[in-house]
mmCIF file of C-alpha atoms in Angstrom:
data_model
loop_
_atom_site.group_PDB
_atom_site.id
_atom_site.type_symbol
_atom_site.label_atom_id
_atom_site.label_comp_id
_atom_site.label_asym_id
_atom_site.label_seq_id
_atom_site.Cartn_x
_atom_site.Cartn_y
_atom_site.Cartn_z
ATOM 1 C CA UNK O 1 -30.157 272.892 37.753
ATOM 2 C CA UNK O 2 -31.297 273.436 41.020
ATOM 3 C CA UNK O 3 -33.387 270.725 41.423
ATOM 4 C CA UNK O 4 -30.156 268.596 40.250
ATOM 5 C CA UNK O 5 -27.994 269.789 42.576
ATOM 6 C CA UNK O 6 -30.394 269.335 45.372
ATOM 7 C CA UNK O 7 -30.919 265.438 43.882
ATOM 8 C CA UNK O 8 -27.291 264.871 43.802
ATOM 9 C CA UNK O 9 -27.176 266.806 47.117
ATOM 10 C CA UNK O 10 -29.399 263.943 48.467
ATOM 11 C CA UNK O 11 -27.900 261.390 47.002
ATOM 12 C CA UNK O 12 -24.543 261.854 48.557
ATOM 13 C CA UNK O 13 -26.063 262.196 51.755
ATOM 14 C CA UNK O 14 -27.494 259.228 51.368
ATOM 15 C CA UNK O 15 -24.266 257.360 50.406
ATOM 16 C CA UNK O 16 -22.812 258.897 53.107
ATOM 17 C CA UNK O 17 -25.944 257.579 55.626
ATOM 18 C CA UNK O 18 -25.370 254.116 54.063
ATOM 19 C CA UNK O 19 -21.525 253.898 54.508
ATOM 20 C CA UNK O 20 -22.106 255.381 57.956
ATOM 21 C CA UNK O 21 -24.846 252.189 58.251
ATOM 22 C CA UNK O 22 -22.665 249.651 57.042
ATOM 23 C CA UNK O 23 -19.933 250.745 59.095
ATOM 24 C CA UNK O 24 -21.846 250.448 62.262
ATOM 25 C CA UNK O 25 -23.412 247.169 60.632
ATOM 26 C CA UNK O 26 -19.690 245.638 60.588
ATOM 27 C CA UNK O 27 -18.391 247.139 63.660
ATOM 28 C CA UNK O 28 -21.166 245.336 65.681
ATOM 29 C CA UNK O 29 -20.809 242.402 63.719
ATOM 30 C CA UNK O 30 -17.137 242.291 64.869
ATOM 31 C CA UNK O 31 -18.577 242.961 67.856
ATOM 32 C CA UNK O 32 -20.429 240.306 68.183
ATOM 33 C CA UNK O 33 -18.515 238.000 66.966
ATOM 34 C CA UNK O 34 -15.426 238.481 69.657
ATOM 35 C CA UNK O 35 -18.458 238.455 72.141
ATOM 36 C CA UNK O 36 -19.496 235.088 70.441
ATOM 37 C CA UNK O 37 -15.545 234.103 70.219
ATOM 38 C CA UNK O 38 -14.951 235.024 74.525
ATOM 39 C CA UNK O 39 -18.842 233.244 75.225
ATOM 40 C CA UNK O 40 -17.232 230.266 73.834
ATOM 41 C CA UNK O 41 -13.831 230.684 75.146
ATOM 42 C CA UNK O 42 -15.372 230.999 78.610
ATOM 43 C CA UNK O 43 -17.272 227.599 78.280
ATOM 44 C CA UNK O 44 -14.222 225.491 77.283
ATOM 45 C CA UNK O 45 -12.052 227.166 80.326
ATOM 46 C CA UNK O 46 -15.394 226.586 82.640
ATOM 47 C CA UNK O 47 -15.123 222.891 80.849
ATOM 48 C CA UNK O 48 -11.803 222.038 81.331
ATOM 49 C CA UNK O 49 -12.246 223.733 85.416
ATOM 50 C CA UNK O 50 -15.130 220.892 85.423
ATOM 51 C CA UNK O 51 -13.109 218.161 84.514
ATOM 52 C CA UNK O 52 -10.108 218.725 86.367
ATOM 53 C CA UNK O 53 -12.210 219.409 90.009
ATOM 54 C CA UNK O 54 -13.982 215.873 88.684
ATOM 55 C CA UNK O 55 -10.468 213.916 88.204
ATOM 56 C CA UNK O 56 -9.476 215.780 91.449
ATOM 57 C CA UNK O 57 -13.051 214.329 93.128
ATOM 58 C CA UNK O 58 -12.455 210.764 91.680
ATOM 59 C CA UNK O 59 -8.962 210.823 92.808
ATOM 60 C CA UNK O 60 -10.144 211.450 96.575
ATOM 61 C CA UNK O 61 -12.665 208.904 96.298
ATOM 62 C CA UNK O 62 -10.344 206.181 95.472
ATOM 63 C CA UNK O 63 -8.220 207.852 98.303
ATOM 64 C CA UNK O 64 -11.014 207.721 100.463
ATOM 65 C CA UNK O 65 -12.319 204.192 99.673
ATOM 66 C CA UNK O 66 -8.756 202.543 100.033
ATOM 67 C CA UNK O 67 -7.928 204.643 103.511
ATOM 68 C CA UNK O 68 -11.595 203.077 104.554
ATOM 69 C CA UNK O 69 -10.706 199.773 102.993
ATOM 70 C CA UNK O 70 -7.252 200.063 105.114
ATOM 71 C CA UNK O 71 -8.982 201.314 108.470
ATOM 72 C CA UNK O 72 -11.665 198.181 108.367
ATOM 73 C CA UNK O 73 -8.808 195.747 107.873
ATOM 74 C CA UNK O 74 -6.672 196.937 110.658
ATOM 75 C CA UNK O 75 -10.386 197.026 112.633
ATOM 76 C CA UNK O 76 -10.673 193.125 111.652
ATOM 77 C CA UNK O 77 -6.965 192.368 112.544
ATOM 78 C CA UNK O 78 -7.489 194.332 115.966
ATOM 79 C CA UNK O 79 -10.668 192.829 117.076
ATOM 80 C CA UNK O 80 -9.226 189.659 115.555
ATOM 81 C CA UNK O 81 -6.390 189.672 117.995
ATOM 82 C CA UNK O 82 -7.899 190.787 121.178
ATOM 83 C CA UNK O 83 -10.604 187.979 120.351
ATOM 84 C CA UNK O 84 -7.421 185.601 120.060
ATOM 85 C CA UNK O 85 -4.938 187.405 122.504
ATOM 86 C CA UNK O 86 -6.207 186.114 125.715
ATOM 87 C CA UNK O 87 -6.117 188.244 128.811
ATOM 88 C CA UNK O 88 -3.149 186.400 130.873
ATOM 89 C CA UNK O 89 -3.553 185.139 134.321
ATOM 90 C CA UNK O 90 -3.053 187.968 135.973
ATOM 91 C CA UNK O 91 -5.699 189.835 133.895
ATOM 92 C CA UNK O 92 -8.418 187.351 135.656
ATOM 93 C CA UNK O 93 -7.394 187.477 138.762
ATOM 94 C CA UNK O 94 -8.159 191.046 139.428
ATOM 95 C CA UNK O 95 -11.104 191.252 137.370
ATOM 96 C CA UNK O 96 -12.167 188.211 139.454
ATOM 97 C CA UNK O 97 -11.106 190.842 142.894
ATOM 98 C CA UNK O 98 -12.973 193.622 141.155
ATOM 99 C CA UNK O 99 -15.889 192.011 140.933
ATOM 100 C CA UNK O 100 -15.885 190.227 144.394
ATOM 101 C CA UNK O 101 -15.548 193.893 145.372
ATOM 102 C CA UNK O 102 -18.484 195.326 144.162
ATOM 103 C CA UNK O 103 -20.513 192.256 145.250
ATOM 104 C CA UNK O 104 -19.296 192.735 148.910
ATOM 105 C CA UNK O 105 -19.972 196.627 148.645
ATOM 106 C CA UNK O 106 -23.006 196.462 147.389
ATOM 107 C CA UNK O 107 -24.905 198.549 146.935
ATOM 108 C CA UNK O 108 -22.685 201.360 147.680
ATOM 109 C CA UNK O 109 -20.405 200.028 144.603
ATOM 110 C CA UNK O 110 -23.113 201.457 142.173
ATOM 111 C CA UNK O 111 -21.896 204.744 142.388
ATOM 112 C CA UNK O 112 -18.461 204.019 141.477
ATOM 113 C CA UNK O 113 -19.732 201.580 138.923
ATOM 114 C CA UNK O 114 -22.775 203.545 136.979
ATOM 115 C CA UNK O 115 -22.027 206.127 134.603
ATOM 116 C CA UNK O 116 -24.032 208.886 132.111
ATOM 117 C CA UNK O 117 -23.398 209.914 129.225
ATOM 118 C CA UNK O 118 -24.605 212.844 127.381
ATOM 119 C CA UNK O 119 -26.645 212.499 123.832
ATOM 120 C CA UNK O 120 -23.406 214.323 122.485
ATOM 121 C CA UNK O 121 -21.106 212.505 124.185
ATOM 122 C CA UNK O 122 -19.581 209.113 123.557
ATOM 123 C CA UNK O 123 -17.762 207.136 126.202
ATOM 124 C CA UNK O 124 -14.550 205.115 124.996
ATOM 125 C CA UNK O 125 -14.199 202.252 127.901
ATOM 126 C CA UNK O 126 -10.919 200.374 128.227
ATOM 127 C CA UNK O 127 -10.330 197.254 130.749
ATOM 128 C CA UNK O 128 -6.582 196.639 132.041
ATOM 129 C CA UNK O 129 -5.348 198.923 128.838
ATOM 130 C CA UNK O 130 -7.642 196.985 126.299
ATOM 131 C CA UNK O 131 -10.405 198.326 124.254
ATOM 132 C CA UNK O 132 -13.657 196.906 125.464
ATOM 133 C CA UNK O 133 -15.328 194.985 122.678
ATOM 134 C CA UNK O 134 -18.513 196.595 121.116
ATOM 135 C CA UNK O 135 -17.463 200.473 120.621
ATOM 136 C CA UNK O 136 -18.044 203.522 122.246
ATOM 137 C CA UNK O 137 -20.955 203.545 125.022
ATOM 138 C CA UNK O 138 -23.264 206.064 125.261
ATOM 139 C CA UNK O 139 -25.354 207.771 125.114
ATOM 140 C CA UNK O 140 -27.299 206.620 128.513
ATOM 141 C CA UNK O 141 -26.199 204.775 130.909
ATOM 142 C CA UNK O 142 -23.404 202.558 131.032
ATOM 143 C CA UNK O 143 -21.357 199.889 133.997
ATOM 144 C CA UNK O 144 -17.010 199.701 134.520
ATOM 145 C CA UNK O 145 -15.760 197.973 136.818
ATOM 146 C CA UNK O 146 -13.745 200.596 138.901
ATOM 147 C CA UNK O 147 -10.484 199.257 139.704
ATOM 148 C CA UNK O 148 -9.640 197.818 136.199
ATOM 149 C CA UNK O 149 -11.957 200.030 133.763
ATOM 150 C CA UNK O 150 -10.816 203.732 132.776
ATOM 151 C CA UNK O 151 -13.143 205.643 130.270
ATOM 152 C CA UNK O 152 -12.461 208.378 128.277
ATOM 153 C CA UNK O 153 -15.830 211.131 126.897
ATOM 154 C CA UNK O 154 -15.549 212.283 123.653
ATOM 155 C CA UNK O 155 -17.918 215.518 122.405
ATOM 156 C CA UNK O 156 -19.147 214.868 119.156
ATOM 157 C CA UNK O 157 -20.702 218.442 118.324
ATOM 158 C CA UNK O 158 -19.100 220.492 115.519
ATOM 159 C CA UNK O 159 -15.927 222.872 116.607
ATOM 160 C CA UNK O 160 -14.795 225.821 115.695
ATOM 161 C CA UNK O 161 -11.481 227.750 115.491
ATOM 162 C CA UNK O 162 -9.893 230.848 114.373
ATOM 163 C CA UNK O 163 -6.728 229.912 111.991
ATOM 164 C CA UNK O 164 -4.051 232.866 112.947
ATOM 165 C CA UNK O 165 -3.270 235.105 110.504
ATOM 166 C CA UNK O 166 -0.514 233.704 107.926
ATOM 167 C CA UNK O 167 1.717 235.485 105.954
ATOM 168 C CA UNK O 168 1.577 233.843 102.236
ATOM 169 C CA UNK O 169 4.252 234.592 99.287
ATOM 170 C CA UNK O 170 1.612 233.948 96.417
ATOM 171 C CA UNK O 171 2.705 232.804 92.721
ATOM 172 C CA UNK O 172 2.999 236.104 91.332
ATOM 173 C CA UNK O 173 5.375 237.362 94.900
ATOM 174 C CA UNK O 174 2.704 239.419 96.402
ATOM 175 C CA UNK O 175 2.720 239.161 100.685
ATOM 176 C CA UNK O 176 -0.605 238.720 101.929
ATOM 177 C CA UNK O 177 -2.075 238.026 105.367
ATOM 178 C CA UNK O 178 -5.128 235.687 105.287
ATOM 179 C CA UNK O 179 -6.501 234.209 108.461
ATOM 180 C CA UNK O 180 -9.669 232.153 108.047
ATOM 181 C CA UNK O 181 -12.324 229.759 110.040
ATOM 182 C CA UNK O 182 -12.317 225.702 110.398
ATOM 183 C CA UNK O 183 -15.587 223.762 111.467
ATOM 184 C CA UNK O 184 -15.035 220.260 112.165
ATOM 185 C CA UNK O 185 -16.500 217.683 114.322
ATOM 186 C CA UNK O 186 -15.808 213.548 115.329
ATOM 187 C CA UNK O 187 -17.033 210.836 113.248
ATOM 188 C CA UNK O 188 -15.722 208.060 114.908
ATOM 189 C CA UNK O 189 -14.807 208.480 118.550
ATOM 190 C CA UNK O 190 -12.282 205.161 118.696
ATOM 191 C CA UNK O 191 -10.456 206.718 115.941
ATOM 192 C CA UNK O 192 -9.900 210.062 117.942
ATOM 193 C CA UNK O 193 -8.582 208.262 121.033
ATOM 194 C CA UNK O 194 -6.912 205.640 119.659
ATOM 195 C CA UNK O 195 -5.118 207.148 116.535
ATOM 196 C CA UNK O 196 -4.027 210.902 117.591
ATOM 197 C CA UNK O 197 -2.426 212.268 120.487
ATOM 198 C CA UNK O 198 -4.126 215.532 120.644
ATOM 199 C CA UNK O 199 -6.826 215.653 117.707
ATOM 200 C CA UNK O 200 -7.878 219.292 118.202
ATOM 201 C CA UNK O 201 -4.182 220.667 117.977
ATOM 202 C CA UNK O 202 -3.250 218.227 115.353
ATOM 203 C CA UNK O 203 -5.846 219.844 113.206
ATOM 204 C CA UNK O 204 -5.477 223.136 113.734
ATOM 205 C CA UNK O 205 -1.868 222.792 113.164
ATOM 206 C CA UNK O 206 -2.490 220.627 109.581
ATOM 207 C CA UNK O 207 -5.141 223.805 109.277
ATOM 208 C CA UNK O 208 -2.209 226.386 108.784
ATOM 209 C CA UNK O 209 0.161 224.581 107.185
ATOM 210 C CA UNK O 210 -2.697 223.876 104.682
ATOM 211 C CA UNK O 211 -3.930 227.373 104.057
ATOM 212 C CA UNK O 212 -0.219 228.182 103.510
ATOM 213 C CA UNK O 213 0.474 225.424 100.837
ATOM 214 C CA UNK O 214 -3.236 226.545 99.057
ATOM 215 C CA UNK O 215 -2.541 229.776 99.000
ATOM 216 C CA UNK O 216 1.256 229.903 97.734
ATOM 217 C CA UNK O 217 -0.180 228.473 94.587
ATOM 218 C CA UNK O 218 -2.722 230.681 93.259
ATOM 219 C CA UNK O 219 -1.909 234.189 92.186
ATOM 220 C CA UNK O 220 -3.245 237.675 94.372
ATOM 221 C CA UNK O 221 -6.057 238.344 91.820
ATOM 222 C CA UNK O 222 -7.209 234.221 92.225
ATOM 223 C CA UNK O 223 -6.903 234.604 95.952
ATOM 224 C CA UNK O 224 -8.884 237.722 95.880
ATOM 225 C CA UNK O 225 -12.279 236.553 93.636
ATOM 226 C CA UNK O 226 -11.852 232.735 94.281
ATOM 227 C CA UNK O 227 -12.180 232.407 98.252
ATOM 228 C CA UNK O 228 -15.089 229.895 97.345
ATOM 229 C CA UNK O 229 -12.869 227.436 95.224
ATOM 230 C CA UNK O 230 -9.916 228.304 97.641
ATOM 231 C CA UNK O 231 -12.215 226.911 100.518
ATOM 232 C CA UNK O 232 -13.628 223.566 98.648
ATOM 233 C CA UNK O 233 -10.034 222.654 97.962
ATOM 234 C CA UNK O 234 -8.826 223.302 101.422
ATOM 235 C CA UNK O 235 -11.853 221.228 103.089
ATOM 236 C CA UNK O 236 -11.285 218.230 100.340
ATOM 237 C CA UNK O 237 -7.330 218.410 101.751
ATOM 238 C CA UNK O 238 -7.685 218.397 105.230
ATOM 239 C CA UNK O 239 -10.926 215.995 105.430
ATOM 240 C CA UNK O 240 -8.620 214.015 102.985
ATOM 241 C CA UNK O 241 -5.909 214.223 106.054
ATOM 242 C CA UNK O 242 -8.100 214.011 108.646
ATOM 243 C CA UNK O 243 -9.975 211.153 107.493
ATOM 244 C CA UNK O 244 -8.054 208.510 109.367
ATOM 245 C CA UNK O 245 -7.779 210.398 112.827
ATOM 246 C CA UNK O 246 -11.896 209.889 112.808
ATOM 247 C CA UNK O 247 -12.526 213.772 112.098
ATOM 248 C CA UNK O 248 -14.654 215.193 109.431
ATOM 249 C CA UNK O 249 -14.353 218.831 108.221
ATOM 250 C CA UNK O 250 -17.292 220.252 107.694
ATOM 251 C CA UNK O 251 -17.050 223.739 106.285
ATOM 252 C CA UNK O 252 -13.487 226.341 105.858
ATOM 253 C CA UNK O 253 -13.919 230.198 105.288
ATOM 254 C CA UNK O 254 -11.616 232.527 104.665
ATOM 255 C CA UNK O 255 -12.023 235.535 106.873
ATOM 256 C CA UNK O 256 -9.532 238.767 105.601
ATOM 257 C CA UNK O 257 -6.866 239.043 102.861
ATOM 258 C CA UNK O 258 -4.574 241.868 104.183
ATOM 259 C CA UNK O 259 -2.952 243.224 101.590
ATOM 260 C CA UNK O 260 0.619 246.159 101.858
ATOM 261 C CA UNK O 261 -0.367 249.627 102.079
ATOM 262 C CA UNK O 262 1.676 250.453 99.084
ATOM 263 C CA UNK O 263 -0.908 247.356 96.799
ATOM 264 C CA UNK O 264 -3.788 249.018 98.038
ATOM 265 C CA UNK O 265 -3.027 252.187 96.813
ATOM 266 C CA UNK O 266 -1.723 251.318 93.638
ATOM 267 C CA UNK O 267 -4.763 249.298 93.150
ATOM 268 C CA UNK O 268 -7.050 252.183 93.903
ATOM 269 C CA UNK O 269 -5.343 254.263 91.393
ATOM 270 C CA UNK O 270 -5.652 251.245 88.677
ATOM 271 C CA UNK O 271 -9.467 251.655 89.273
ATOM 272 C CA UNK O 272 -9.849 254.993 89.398
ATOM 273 C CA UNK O 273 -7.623 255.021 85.768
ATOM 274 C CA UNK O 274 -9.984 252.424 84.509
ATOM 275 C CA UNK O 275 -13.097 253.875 85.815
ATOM 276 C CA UNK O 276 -12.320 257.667 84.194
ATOM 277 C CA UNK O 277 -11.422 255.609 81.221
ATOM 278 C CA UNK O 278 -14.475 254.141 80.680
ATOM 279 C CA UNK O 279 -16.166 257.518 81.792
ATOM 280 C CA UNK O 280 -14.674 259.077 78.606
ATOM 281 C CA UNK O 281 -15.339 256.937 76.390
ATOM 282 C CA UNK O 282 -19.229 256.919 77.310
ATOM 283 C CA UNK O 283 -19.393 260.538 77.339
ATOM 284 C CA UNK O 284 -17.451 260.216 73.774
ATOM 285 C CA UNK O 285 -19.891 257.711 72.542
ATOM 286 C CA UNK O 286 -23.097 260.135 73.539
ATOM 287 C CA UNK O 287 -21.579 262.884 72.193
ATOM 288 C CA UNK O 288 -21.237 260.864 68.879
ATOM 289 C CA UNK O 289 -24.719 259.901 69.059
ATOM 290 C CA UNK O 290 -25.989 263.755 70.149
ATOM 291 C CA UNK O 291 -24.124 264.970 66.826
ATOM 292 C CA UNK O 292 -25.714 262.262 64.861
ATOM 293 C CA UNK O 293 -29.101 263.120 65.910
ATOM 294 C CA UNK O 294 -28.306 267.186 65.275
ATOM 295 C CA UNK O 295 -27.692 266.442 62.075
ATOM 296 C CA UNK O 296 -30.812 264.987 61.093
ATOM 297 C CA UNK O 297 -32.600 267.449 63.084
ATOM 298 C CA UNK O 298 -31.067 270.227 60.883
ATOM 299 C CA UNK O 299 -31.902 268.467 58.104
ATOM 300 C CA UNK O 300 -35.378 267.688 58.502
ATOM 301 C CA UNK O 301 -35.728 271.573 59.604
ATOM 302 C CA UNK O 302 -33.990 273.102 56.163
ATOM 303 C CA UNK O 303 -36.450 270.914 54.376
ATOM 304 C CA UNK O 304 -39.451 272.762 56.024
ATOM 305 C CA UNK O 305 -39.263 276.503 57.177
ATOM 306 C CA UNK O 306 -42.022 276.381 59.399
ATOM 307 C CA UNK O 307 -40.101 273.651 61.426
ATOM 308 C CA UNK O 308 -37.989 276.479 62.878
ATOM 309 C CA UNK O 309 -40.219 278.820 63.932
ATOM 310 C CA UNK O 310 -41.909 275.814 65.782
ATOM 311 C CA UNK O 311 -39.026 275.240 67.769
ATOM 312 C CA UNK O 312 -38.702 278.886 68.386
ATOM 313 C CA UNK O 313 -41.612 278.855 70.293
ATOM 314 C CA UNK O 314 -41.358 275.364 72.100
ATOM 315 C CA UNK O 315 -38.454 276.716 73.425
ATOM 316 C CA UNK O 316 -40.261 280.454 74.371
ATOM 317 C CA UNK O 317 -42.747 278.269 76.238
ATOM 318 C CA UNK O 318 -39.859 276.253 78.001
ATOM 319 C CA UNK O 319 -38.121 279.558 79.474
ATOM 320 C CA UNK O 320 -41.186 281.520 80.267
ATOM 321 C CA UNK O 321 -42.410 278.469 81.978
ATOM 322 C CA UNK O 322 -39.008 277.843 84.410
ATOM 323 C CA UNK O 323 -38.276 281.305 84.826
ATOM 324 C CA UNK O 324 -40.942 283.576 85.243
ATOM 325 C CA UNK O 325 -39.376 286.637 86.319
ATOM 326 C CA UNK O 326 -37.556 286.785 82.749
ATOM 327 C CA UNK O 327 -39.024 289.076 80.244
ATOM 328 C CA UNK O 328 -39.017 288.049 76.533
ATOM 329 C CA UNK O 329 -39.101 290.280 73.426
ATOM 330 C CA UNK O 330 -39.392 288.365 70.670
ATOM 331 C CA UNK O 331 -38.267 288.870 67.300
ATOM 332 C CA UNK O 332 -39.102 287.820 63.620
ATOM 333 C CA UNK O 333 -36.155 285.806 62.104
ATOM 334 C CA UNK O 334 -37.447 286.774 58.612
ATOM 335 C CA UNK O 335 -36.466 290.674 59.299
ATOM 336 C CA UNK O 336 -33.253 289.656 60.663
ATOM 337 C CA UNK O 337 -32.948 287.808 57.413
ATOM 338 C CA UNK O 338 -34.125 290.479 55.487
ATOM 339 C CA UNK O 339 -31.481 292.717 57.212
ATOM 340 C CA UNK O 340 -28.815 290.662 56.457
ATOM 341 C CA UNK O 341 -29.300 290.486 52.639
ATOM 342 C CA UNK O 342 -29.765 294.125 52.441
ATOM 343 C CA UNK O 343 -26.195 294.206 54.457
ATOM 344 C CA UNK O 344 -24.929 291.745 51.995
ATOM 345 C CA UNK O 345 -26.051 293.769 48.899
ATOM 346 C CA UNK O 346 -24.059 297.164 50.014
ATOM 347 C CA UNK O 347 -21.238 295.210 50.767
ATOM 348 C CA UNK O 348 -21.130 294.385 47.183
ATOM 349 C CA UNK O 349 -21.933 297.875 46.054
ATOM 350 C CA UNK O 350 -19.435 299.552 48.208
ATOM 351 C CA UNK O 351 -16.824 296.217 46.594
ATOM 352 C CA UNK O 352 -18.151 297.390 43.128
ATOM 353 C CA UNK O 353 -17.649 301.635 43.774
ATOM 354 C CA UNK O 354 -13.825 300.509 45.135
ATOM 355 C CA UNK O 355 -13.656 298.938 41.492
ATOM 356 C CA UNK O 356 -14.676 301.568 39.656
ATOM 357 C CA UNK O 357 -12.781 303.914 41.720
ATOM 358 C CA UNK O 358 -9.356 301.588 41.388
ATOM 359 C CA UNK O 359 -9.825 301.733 37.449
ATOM 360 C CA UNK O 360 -10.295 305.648 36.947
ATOM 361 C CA UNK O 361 -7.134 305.472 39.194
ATOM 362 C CA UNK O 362 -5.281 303.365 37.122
#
């Protein structure tokens, strides 16, 4: 009977162990699976991201190709009619003087007439308000005449400027200061003179009306983790706008996102929420797994006695070796044990006496 018991003892611990098994099985199966499900979610919303910054790409190409397309036609019908506009009458006549001038001052005229430029520097040379045929000059040495030629440098090297701090309503209302960083330099130096007042204002202006119309379309959380994408859209705009001036942006950064006093606060509490969250739950989940490994402990120690008195010792060795000064007595369990059956057994006298006792009584 005992032996039966103990069988069917087993046997329902060992259902139990299964279930327990096949539980865990399906719950990290599930598991799994929605890790599988969001893995593959991910890639199409990474996909889709792809294809739009591609059509977005194309798009300025063909923006690109048709502004260059534009600027080389108006190049050909410029050069086409100062080629065919001649210079007048007048025009000869005092480049005629000019140069009767230098002859009869020579040599004293070459210092008025010879000019350096820097390997940086290009020089943009027009004669009696015309632009001189050939391009810029430079760099080296170049001649004007110096009553009818005026000349204008232009520093090629990259430039850099602090965008002020802007105060941006983003899609989901939240007010946010963001300042950030423009590098930009000239690409074409007949562009810069000929097209735009004032290129360096012009593009720091375009700068922070740009940042503002980037910015008022992405949400605080976007703004926050996506200052890389936020940047390689705002460069593709403004080199898109920029293009025909003759500047090239080379590189935008966002410096600081100032956020209200109130957001930050709330958002530390959100994380300090979600990090004791999560701090409960993996203290949850170890105590889970503790239990679970108690269990089989206990049960591999009530199969075998001596398993007990093993760990009674391993753990007399573990105190006597971190604390030294504490003296140990130690005791049998078996005449504990011994005690407590003889303590059980007079309890069941005494029980029996009160019996006997209740039916004389009675």
């Amino acid at each position: 009977m005992i032996s039966s018991s103990r069988v069917e003892k087993e046997e329902v611990l060992e259902k139990e162990e299964w279930g327990d098994l096949k539980k865990e099985k399906e719950k990290r199966h599930e598991e799994e699976e929605e890790e599988l499900f969001a893995e593959v979610d991910e890639e199409e919303e990474e996909l889709e991201v792809e294809e739009e910054e591609n059509k977005t790409r194309r798009r300025r190409r063909r923006r690109r190709r048709r502004r260059r397309r534009v600027g080389s036609v108006g190049d050909r019908k410029m050069k086409r009619r100062s080629s065919t506009d001649s210079p007048g009458l007048c025009a000869f006549i005092l480049t005629l003087i000019s140069y009767l001038l230098i002859v009869a001052t020579f040599p004293f005229s070459l210092c008025l007439c010879i000019k350096v430029v820097q390997e940086y520097e290009r020089a943009v040379i027009f004669r009696l308000g015309r632009l001189l045929k050939g391009g810029a000059k430079g760099p080296g040495i170049f001649f004007i005449v110096p009553c009818i030629d005026s000349y204008r440098k232009v520093d090629l090297r990259t430039v850099s400027f602090d965008v002020p701090p802007q105060e941006v309503l983003t899609h989901d209302s939240v007010t946010v200061a963001v300042d950030g960083v423009i590098y930009f330099s000239i690409k074409d130096a007949l562009r810069v003179v000929t097209a735009v007042a004032d290129y360096s204002h012009s593009t720091r202006l375009l700068a922070a009306t740009t940042l503002r119309n980037v910015l008022g379309t992405r949400n605080l959380a976007e703004i926050l983790s996506e200052r890389e994408s936020i940047s390689a859209t705002m460069q593709s705009s403004l080199d898109d706008a920029t293009d025909p001036w003759g500047v090239k942006v080379e590189r935008v950064e966002i410096k600081d996102v100032r956020l209200p006093v109130q957001l930050q606060r709330a958002m530390a509490a959100e994380a300090e929420a979600a990090r004791e969250a999560r701090a409960k739950v993996i203290a949850a989940e170890g105590e889970q797994r503790a239990s679970r490994a108690l269990k089989e402990a206990a049960e591999v120690i009530n199969e075998s006695p001596a398993a007990l008195q093993l760990r009674y010792m391993q753990t007399l060795n573990a105190i006597s070796a971190e604390k030294n000064s504490t003296i140990i007595f130690p005791l049998p369990i078996d005449l504990l044990s011994q005690y407590m059956k003889n303590g059980n057994s007079k309890n069941g006298k005494n029980g029996k006496s009160k019996k006997d006792l209740l039916s004389d009584d009675e």
